CSV table of C-alpha atoms in Angstrom, one decimal:
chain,number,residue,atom,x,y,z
A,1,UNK,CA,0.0,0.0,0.0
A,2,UNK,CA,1.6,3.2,-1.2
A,3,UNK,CA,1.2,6.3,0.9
A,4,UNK,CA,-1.5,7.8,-1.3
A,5,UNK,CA,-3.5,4.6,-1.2
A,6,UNK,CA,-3.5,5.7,2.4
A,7,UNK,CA,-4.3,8.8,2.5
A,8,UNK,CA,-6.8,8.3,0.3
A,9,UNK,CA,-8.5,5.5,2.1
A,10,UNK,CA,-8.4,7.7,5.2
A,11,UNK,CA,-10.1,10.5,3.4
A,12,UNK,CA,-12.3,8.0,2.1
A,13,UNK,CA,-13.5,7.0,5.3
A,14,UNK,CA,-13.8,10.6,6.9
A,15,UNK,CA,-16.1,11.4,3.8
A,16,UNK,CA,-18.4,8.7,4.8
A,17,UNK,CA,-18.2,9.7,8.5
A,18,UNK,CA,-18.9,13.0,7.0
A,19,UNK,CA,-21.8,11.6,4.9
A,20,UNK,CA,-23.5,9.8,7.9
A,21,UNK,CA,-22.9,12.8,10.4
A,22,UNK,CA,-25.0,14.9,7.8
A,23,UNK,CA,-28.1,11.8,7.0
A,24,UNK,CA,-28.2,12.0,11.2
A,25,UNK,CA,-28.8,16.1,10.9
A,26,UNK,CA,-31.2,15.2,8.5
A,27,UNK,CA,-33.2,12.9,10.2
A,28,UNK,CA,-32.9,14.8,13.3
A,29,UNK,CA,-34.1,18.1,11.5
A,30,UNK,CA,-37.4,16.1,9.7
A,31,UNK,CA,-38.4,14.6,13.4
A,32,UNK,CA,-38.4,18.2,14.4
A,33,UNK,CA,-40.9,19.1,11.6
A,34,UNK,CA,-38.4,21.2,9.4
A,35,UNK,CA,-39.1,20.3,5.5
A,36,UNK,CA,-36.6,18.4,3.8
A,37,UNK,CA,-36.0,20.5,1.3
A,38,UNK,CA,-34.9,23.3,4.2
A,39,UNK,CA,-33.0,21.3,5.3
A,40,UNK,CA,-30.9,20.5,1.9
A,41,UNK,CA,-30.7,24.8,1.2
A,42,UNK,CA,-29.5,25.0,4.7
A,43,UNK,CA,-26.9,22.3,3.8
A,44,UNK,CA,-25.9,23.3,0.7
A,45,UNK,CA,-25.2,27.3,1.7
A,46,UNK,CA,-23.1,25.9,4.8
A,47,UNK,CA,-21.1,23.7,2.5
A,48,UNK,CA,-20.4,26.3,-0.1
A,49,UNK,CA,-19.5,28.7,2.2
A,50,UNK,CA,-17.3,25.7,3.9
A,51,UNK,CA,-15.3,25.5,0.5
A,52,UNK,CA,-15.2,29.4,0.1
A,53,UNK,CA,-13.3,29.5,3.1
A,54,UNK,CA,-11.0,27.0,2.4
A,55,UNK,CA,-10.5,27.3,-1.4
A,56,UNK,CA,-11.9,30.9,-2.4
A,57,UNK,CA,-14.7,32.1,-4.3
A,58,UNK,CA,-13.2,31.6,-7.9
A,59,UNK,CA,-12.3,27.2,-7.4
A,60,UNK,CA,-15.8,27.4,-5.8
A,61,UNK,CA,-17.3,29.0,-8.7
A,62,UNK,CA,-15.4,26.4,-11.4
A,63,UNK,CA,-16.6,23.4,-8.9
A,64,UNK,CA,-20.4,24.7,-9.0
A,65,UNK,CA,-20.3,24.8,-12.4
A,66,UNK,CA,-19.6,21.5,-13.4
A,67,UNK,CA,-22.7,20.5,-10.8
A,68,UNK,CA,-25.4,20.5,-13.5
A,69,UNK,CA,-24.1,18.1,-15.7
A,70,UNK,CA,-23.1,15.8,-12.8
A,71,UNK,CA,-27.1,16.3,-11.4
A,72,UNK,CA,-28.3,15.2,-15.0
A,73,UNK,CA,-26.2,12.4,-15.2
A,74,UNK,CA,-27.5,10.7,-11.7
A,75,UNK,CA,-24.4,11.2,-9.8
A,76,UNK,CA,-26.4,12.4,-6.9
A,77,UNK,CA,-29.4,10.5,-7.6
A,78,UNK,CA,-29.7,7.5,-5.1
A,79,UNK,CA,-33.3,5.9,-5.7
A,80,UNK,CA,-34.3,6.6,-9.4
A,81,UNK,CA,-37.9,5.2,-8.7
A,82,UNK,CA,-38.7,8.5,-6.2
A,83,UNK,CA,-38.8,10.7,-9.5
């Protein structure tokens, strides 16, 4: 195992800590009575102000660009049968 394999592995599994730490908010947030789709705006302005901070507004800018063609090809569509 080389050392990127490593790091990547170990950034691999913080991302799905990340990930689970986030469906947890979620689920918390909708047994409270806020609307899912609150929720996701709420998630998505503390994320791309997260990667503002850390990366500046122009890399930001370049990243949210390429998100419509990932949305339209299903990279962040998890049950296709809910459409």
């Amino acid at each position: 195992v080389t050392e990127n394999d490593a790091e990547e592995a170990h950034f691999a599994a913080q991302r799905k800590a990340a990930f689970s730490y986030m469906s947890e908010a979620f689920a918390e947030g909708r047994l409270d009575g806020i609307e899912g789709d609150c929720l996701a705006q709420a998630a998505l302005f503390a994320a791309m102000k997260e990667f503002v901070e850390v990366y500046g507004e122009e890399p930001v800018a370049v990243f949210a660009e390429k998100l419509p063609a990932r949305i339209r090809a299903g990279e962040f569509t998890v049950d296709r049968s809910r459409q």
